[in-house]
mmCIF file of C-alpha atoms in Angstrom:
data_model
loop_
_atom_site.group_PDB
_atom_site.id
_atom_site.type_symbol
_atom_site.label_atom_id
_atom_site.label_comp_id
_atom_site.label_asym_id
_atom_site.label_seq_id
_atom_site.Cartn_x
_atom_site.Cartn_y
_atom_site.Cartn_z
ATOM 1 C CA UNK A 1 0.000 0.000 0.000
ATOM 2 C CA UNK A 2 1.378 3.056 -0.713
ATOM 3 C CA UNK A 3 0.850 6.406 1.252
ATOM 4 C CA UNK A 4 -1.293 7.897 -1.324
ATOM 5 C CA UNK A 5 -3.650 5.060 -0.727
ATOM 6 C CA UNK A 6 -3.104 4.781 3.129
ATOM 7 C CA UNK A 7 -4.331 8.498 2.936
ATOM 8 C CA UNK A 8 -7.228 7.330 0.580
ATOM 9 C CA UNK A 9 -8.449 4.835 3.220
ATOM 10 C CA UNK A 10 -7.954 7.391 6.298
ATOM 11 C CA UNK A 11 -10.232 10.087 4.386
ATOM 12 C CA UNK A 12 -13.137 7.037 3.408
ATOM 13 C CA UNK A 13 -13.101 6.253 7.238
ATOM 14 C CA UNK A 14 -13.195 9.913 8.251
ATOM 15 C CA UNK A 15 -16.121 10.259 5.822
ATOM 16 C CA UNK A 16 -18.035 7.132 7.379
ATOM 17 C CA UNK A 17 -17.169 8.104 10.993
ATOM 18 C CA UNK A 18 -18.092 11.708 10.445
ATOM 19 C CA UNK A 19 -21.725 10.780 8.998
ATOM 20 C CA UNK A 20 -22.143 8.245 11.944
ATOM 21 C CA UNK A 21 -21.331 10.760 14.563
ATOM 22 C CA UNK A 22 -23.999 12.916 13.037
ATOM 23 C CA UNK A 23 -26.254 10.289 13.613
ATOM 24 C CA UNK A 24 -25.143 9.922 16.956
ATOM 25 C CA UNK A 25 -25.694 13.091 17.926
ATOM 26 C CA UNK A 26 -28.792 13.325 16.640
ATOM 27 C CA UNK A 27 -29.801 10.422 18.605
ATOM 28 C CA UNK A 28 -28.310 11.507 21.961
ATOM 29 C CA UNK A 29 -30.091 14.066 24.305
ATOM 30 C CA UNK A 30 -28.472 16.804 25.261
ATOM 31 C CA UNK A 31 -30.669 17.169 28.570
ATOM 32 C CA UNK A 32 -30.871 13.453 29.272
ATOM 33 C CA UNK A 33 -26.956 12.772 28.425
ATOM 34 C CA UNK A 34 -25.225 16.373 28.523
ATOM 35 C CA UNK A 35 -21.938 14.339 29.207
ATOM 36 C CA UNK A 36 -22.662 11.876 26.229
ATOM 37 C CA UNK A 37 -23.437 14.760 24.038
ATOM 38 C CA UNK A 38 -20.777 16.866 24.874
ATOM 39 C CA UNK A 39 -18.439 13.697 24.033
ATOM 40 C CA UNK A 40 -20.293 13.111 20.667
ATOM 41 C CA UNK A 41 -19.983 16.736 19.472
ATOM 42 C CA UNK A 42 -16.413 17.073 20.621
ATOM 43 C CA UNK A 43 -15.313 13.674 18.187
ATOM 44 C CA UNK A 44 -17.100 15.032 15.469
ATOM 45 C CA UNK A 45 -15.646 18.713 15.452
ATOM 46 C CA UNK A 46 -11.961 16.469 15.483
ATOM 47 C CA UNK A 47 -13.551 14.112 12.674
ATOM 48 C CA UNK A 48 -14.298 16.665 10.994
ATOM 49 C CA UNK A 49 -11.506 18.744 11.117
ATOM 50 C CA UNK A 50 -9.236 15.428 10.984
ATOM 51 C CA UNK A 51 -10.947 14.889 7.428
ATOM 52 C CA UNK A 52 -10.421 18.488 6.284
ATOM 53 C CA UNK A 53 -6.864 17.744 6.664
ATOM 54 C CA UNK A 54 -6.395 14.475 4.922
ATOM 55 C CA UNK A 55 -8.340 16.196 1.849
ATOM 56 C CA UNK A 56 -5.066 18.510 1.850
ATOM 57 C CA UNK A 57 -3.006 15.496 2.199
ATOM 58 C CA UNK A 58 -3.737 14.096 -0.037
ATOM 59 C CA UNK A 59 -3.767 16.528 -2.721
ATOM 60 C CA UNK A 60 -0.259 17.395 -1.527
ATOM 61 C CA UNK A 61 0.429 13.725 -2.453
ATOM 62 C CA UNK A 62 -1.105 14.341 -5.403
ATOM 63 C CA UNK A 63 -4.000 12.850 -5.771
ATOM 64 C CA UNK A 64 -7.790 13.897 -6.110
ATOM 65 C CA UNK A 65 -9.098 13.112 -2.442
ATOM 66 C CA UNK A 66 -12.018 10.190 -2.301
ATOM 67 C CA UNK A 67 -15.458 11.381 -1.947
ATOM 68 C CA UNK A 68 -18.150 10.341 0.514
ATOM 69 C CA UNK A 69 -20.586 8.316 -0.270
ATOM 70 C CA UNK A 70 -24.359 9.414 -0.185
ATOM 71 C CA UNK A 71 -24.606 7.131 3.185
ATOM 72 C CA UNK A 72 -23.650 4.810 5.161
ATOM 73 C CA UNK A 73 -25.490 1.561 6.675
ATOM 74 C CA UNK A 74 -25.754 2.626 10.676
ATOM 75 C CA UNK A 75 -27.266 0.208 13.066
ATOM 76 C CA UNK A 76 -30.966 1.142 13.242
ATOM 77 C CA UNK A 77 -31.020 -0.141 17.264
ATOM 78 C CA UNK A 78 -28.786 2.883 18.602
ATOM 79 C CA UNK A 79 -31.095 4.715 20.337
ATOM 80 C CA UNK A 80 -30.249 4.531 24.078
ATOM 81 C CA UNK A 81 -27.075 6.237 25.330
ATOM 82 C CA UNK A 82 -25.639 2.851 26.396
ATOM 83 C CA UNK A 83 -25.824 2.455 22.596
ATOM 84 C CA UNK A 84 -24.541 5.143 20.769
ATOM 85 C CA UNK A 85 -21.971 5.263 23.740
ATOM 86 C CA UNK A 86 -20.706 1.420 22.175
ATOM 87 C CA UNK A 87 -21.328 2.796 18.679
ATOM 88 C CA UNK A 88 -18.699 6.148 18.902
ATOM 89 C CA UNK A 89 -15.942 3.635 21.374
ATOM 90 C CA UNK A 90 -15.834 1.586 18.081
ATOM 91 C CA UNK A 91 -15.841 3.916 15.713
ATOM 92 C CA UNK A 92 -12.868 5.102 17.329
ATOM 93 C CA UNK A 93 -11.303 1.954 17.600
ATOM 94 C CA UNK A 94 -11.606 1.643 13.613
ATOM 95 C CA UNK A 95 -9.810 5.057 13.476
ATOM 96 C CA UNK A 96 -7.209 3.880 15.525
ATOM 97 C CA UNK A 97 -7.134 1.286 13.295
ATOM 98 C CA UNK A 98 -6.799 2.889 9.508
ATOM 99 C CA UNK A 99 -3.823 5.777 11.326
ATOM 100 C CA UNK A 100 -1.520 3.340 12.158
ATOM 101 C CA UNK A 101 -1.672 2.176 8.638
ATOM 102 C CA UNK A 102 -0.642 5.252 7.795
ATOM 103 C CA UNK A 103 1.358 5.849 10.211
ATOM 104 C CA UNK A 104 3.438 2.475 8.490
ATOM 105 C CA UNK A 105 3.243 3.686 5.122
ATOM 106 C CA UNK A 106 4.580 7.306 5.890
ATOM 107 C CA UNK A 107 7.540 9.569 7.173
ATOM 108 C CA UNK A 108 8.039 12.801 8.476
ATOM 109 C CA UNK A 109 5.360 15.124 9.004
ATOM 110 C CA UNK A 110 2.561 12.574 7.951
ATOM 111 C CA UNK A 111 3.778 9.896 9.968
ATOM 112 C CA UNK A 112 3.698 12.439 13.125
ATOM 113 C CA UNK A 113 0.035 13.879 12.209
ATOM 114 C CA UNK A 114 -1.519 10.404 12.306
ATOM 115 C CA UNK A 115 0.273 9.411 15.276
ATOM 116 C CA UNK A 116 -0.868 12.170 16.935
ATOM 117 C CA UNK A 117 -4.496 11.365 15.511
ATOM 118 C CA UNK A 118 -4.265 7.676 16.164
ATOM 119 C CA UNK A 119 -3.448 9.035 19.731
ATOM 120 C CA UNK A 120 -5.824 11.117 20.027
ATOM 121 C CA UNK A 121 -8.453 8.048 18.867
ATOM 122 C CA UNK A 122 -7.082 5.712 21.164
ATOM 123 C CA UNK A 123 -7.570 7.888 24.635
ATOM 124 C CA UNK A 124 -10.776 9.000 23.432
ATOM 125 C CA UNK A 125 -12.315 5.435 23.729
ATOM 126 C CA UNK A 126 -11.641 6.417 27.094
ATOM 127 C CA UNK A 127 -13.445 9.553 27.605
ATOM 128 C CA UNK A 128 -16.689 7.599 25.930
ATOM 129 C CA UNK A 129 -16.264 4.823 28.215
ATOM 130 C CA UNK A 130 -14.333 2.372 26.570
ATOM 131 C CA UNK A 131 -11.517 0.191 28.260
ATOM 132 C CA UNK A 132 -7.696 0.399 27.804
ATOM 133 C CA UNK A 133 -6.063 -1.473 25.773
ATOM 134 C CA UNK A 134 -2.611 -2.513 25.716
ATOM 135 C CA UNK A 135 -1.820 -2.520 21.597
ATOM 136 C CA UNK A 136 -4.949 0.146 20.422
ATOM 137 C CA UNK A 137 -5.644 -0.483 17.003
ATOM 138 C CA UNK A 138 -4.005 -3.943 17.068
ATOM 139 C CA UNK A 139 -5.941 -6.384 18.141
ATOM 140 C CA UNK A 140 -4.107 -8.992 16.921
ATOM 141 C CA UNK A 141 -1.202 -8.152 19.585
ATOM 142 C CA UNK A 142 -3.605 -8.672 22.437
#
């Protein structure tokens, strides 16, 4: 894989995780679940911002950055915050995932953003309730 195409796949699952979170926030309550919310509309300002910069990556790699799709197939039973809670730990867990395959295609300043990113991911399966893990985004190491 090269790093053109490890961007490629980092800016398809930004796409996917950004239209899930809006889903998710639509489906939490801010009054019921301030602290859910709160956690919900904090990932998707960094999804989104985290897929405004891999558009500029990779362009700066030259090539033409991968569109979204129209949708994306969401699990029609998240509608408790128990739920979407398990919904935005894993769709930070599959974040986790895609970085570090950039981070082992790339160098230098790419390399650091999406270790920084992957990072990022990885602690905030905490902050939604998720568990530690010893090897995020490798689950094969566990």
């Amino acid at each position: 894989m090269s790093v053109l195409d490890a961007l490629q796949a980092a800016l398809a699952e930004e796409h996917a995780t950004l239209w899930t979170y809006g889903v998710l926030g639509a489906r939490t309550s801010q009054t019921a679940s301030p602290a859910l919310y709160d956690a919900v509309t904090a990932a998707y300002r960094r999804h989104r911002s985290r897929r405004d910069q891999l558009r500029l990556m990779v362009r700066d790699a030259g090539g033409e950055p991968v569109a979204a799709a129209v949708a994306y197939e969401v699990d029609g039973a998240l509608v408790r915050a128990p739920q979407v809670q398990r919904a935005a730990v894993g769709l930070e867990s599959a974040g986790v995932e895609t970085l570090l395959a950039l981070v082992a295609q790339s160098s230098g300043e790419v390399r650091e953003w999406a270790l920084t990113e992957a990072t990022w991911s990885a602690v905030w399966q905490l902050e939604l309730g998720g568990t530690a893990e010893t090897w995020p985004g490798a689950p094969e190491l566990d």
